[in-house]
Coordinates of N, CA and C and ligand atoms in Angstrom, one line a residue:
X24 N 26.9 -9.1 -12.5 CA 26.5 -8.4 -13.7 C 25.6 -7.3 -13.4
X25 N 25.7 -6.3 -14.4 CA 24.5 -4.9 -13.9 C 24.1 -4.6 -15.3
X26 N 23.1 -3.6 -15.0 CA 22.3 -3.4 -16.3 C 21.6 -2.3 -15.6
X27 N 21.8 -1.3 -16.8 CA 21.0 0.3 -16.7 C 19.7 0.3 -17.1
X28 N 18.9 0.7 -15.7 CA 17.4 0.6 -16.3 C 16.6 1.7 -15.7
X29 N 15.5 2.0 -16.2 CA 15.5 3.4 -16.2 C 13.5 3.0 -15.6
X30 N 13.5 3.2 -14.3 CA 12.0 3.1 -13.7 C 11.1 4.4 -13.3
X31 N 10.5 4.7 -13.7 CA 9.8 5.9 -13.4 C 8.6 5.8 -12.1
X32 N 8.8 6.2 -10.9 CA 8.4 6.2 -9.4 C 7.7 7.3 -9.3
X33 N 6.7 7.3 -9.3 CA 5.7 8.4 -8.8 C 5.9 9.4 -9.8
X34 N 5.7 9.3 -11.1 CA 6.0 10.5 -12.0 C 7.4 10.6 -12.8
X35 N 8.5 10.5 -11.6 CA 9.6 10.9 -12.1 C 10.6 9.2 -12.7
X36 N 11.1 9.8 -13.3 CA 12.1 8.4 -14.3 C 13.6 8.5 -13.4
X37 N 14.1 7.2 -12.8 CA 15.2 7.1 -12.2 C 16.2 6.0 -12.8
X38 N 16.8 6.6 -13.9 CA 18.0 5.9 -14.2 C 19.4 5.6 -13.7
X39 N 19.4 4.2 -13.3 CA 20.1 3.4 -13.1 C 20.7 2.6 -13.3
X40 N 22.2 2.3 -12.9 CA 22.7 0.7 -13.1 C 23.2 -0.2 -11.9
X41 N 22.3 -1.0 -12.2 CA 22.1 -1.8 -10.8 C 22.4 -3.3 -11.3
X42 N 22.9 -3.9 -10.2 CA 23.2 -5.6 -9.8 C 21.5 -6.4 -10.4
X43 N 21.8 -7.2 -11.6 CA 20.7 -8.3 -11.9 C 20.0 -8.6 -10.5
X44 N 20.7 -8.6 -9.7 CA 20.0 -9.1 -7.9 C 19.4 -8.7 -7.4
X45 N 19.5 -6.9 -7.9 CA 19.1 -5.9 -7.2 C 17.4 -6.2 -6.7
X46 N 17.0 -6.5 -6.2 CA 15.3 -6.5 -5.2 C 14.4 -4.8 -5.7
X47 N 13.5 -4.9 -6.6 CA 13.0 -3.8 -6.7 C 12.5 -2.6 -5.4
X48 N 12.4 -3.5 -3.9 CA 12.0 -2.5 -2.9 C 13.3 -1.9 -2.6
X49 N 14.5 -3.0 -2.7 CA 15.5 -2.2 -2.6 C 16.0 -0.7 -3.7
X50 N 15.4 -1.0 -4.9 CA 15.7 0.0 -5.2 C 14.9 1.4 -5.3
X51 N 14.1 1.0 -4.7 CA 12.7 2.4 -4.3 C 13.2 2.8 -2.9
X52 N 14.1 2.5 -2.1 CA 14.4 2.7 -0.9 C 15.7 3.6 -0.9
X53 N 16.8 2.4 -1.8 CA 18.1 2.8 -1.5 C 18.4 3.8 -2.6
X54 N 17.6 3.5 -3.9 CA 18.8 4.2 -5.1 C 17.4 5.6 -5.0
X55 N 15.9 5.4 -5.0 CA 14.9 6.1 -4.9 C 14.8 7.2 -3.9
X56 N 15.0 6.6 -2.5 CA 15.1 7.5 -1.5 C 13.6 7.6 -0.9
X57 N 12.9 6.4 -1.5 CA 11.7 6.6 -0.8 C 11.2 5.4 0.3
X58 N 11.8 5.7 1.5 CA 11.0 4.5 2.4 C 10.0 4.4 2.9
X59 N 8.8 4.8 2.7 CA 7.6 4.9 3.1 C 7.1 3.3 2.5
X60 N 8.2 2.7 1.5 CA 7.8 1.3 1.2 C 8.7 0.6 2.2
X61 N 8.3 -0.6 2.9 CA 8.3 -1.0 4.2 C 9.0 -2.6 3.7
X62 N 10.2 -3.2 4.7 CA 10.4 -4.0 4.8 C 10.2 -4.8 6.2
X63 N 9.2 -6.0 5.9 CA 8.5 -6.2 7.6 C 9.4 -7.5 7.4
X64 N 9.3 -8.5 6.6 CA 9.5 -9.8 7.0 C 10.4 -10.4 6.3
X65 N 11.8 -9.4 5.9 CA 13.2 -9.7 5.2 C 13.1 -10.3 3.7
X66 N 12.2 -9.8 3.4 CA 12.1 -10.7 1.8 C 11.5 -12.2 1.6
X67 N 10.9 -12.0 2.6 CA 9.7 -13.3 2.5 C 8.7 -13.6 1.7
X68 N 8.4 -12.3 1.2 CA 7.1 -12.2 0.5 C 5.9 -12.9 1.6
X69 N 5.8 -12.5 3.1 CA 4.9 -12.6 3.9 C 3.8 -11.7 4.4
X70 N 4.7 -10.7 4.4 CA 3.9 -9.4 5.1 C 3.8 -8.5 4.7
X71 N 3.2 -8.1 2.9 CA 3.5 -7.5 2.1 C 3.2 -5.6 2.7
X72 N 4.5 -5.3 3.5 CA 4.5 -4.2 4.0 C 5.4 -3.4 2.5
X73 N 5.9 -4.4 2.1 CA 6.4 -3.6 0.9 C 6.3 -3.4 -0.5
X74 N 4.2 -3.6 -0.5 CA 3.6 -3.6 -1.7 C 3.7 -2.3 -2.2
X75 N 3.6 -2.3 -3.8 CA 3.8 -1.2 -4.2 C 2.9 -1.0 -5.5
X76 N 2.1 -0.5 -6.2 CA 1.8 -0.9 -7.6 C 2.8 -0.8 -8.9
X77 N 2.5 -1.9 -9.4 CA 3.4 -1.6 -11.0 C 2.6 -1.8 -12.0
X78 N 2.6 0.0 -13.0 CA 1.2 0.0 -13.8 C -0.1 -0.8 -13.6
X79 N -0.1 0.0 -12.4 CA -1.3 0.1 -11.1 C -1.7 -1.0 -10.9
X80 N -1.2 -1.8 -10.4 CA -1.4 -3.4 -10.2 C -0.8 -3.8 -8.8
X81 N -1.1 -4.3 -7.8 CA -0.4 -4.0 -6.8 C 0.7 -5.3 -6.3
X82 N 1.7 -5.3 -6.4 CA 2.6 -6.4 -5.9 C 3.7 -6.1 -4.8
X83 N 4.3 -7.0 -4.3 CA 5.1 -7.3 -3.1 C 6.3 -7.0 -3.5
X84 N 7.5 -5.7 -3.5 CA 8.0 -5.3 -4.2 C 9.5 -6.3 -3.7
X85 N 9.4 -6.8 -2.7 CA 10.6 -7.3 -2.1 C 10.3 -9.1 -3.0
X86 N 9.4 -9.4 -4.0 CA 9.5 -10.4 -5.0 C 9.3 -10.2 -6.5
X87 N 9.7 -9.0 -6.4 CA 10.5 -8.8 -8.1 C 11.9 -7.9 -7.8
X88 N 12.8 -8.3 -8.7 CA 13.6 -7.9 -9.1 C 13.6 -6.3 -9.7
X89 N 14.2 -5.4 -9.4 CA 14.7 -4.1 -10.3 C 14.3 -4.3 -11.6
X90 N 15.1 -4.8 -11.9 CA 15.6 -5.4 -13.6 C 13.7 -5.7 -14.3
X91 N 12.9 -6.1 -13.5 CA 11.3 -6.3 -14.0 C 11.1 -5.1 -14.4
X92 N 11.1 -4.1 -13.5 CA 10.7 -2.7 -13.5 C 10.6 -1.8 -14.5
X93 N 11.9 -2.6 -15.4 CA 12.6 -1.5 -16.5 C 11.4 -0.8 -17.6
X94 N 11.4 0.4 -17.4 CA 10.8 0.8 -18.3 C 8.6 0.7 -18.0
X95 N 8.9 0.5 -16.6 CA 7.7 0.4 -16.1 C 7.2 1.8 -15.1
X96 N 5.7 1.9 -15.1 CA 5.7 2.8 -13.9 C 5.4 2.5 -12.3
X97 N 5.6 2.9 -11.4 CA 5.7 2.3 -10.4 C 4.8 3.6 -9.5
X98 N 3.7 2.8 -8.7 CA 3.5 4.2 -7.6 C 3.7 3.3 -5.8
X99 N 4.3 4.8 -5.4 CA 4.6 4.1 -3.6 C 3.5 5.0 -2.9
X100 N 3.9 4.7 -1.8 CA 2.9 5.3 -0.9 C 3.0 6.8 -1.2
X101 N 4.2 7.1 -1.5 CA 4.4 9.1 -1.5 C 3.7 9.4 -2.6
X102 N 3.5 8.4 -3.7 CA 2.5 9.4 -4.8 C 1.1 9.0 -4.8
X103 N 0.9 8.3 -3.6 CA -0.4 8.2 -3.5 C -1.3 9.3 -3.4
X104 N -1.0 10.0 -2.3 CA -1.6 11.9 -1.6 C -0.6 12.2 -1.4
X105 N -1.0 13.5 -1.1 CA 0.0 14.7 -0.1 C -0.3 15.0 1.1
X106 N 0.0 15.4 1.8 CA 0.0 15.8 2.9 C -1.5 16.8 3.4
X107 N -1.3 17.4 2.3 CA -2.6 18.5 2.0 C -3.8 18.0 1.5
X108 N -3.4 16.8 0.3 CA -4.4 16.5 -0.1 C -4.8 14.9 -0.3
X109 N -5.3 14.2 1.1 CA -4.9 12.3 1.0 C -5.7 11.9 0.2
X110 N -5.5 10.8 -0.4 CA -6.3 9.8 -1.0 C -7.7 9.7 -0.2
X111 N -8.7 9.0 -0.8 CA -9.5 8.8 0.1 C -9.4 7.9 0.7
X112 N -8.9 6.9 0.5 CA -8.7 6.1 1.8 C -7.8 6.2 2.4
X113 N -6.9 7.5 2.7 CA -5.7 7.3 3.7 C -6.8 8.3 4.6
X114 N -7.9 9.3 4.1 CA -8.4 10.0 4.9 C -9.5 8.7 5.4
X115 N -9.5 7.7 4.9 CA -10.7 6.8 6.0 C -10.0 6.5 6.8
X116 N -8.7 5.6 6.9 CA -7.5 5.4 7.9 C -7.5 6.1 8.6
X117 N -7.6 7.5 8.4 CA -7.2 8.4 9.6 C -8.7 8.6 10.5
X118 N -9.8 8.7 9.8 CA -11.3 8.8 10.4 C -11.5 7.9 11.3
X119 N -11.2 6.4 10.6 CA -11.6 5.1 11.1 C -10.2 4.8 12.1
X120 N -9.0 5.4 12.5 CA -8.1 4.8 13.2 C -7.3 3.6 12.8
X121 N -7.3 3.2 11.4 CA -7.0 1.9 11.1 C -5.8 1.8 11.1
X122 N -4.8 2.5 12.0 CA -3.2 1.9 11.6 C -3.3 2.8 13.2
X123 N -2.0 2.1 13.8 CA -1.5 2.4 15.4 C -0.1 2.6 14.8
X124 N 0.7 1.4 14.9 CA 2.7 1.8 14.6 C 2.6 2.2 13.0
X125 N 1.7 1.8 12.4 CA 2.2 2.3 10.8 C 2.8 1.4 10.1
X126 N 3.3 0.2 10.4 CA 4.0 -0.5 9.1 C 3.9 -0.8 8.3
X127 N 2.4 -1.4 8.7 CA 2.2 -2.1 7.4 C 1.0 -1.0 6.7
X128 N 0.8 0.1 7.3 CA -0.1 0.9 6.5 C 0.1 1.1 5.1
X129 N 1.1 1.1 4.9 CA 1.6 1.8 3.4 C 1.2 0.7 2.5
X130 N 2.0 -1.0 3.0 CA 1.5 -1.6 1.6 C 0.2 -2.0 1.9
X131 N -0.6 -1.6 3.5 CA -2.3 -1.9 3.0 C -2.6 -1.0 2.0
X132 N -2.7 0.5 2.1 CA -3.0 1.0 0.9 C -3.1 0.7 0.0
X133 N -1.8 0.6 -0.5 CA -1.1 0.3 -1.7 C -2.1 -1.0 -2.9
X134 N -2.3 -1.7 -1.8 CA -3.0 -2.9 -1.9 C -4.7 -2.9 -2.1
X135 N -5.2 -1.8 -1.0 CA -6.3 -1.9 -0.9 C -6.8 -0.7 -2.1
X136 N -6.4 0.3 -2.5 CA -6.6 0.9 -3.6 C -6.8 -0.3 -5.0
X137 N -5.3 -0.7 -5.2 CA -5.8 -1.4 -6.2 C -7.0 -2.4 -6.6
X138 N -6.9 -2.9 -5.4 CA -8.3 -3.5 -4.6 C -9.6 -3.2 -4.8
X139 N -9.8 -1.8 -4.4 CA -11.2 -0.9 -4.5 C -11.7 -0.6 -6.2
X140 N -10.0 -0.2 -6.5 CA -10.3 -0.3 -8.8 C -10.5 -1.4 -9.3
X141 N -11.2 -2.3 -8.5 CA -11.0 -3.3 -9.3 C -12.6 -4.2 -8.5
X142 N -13.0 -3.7 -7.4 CA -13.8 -4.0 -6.8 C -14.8 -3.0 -6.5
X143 N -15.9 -2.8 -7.0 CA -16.8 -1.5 -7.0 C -17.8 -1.2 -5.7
X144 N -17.6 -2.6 -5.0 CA -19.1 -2.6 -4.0 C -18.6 -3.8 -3.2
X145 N -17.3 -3.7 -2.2 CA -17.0 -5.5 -1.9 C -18.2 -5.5 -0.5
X146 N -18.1 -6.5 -0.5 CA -18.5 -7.4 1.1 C -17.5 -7.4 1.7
X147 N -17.6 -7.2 3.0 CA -16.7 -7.1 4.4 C -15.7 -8.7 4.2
X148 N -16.3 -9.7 3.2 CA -15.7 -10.9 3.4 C -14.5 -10.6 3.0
X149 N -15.1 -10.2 1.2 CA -14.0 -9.7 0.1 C -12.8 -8.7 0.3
X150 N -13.5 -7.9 1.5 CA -12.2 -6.9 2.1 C -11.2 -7.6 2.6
X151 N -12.0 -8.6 3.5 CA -10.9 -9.3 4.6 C -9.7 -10.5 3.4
X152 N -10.6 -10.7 2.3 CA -10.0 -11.8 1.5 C -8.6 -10.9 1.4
X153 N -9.1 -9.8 1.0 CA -7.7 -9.0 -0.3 C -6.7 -8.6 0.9
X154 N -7.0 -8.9 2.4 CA -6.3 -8.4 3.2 C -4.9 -9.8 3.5
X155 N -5.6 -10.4 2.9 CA -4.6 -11.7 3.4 C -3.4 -12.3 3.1
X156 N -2.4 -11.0 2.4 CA -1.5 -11.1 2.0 C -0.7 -9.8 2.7
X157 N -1.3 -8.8 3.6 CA -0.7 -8.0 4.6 C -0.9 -7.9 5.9
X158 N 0.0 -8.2 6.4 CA 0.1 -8.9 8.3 C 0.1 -7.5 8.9
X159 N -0.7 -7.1 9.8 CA -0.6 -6.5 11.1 C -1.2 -6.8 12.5
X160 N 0.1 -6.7 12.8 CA 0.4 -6.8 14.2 C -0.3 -6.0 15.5
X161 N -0.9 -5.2 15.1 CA -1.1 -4.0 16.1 C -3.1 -4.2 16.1
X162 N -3.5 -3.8 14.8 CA -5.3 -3.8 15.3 C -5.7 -4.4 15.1
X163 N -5.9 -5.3 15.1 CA -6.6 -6.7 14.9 C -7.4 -6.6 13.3
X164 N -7.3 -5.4 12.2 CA -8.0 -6.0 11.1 C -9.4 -5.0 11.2
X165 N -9.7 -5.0 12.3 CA -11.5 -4.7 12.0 C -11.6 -3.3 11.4
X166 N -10.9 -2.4 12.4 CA -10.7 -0.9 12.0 C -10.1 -0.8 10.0
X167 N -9.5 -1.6 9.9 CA -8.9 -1.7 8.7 C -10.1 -1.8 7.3
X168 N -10.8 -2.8 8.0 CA -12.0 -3.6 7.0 C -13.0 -2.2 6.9
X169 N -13.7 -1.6 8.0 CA -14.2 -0.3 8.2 C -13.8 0.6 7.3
X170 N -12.9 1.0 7.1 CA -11.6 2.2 6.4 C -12.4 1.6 5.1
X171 N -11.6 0.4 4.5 CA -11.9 0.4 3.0 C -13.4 0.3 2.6
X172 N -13.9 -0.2 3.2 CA -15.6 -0.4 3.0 C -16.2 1.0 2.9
X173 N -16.1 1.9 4.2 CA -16.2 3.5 3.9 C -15.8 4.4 2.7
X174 N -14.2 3.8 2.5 CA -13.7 4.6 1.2 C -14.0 3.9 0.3
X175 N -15.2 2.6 -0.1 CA -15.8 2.7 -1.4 C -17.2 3.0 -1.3
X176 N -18.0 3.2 -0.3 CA -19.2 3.5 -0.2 C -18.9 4.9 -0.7
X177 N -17.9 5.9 0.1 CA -17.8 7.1 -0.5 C -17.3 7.3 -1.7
X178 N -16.6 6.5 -2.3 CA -16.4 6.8 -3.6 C -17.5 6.5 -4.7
X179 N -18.4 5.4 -4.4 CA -19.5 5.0 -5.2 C -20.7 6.4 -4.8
X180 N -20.6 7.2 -4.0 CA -21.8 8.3 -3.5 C -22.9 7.8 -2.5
X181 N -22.7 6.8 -2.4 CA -23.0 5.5 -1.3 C -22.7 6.4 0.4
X182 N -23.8 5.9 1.5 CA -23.7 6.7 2.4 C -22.3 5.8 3.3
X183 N -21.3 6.7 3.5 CA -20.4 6.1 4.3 C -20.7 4.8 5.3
X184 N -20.0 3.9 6.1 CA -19.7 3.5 6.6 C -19.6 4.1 8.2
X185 N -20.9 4.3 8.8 CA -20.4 5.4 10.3 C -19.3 5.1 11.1
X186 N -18.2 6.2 11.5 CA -17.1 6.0 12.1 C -17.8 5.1 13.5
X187 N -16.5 4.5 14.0 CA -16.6 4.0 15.3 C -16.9 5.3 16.5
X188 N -18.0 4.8 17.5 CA -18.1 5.9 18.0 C -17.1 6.1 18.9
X189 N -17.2 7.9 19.3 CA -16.1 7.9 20.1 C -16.0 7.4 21.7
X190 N -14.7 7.1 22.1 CA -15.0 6.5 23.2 C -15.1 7.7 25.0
X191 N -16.1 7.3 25.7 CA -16.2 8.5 26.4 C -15.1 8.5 27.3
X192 N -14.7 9.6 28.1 CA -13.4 9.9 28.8 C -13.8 9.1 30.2
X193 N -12.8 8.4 31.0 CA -13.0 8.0 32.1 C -13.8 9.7 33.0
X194 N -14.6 9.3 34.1 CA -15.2 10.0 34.7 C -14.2 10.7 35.9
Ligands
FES223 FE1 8.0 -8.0 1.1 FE2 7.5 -8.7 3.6 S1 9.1 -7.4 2.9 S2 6.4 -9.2 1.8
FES224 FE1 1.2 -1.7 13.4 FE2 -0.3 -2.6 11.4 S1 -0.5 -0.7 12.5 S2 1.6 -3.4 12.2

């Protein structure tokens, strides 16, 4: 069975008729065209590389269905920033080094914004809490915890989080 439903992704409205089955990351990927939403662990709902917000709320897009979506707004990682102009926390990522391969960058964002609107001032605990529903493989977490703690100090006018220092060159 299928059903026309009409989800609006970063601004724009993408009407569709899609399979009741259809997996909402699937359809931000395949019918959307936007992969910057990440599938890590086949629809496990483990390694929420393919969080996304829906009316700004952040969920694991590979455990809702399309068909949820209808008539909802959805933001991915592309309408987070631009290129010219990042979010603040994709500019703490980049300050603080918190992503190496990138996978799971997107749905930490994704995650960790909603996180930060909703958290005005966390503790390093609280970061690591909201972290425990996206797996990475590559930094161990710390650089990551740094990043968001930074991008809310600076968003509150709070004195940043000092970057890690830099490492000196072999002699
Ligand atoms: Fe959705 Fe892993 S692909 S949680
Ligand atoms: Fe590679 Fe997180 S940066 S999985």
């Amino acid at each position: 069975m299928e059903k026309t439903i009409t989800v609006t992704v970063n601004g724009t409205a993408y009407t569709r008729t899609v399979p009741l089955r259809l997996l909402l990351v699937d359809f931000i990927r395949d019918e959307c065209g936007l992969t910057g939403t990440h599938i890590g662990c086949t629809y496990e709902g483990r390694c929420g590389a393919c969080t996304v917000q829906i009316e700004g709320r952040a969920h694991k897009s590979c455990m809702k269905l399309a068909v949820q979506a209808d008539g909802k707004e959805i933001t991915t990682i592309e309408g987070l920033g631009s290129r010219d102009n990042l979010h603040r926390l994709q500019q703490a990522f980049s300050r603080y080094h918190a992503l190496q391969c990138g996978f799971c960058t997107s749905g930490i964002l994704m995650n960790a914004v909603d996180f930060l609107n909703e958290n005005i001032n966390p503790s390093e605990a609280e970061v690591r809490r909201a972290l425990v529903g996206n797996l990475c493989r590559c930094t161990g977490y710390s650089h990551i915890v740094e990043a968001i703690l930074a991008a809310s100090a600076t968003r509150h006018g709070l004195k940043p989080v000092p970057p890690p220092a830099e490492t000196e060159p072999p002699p």
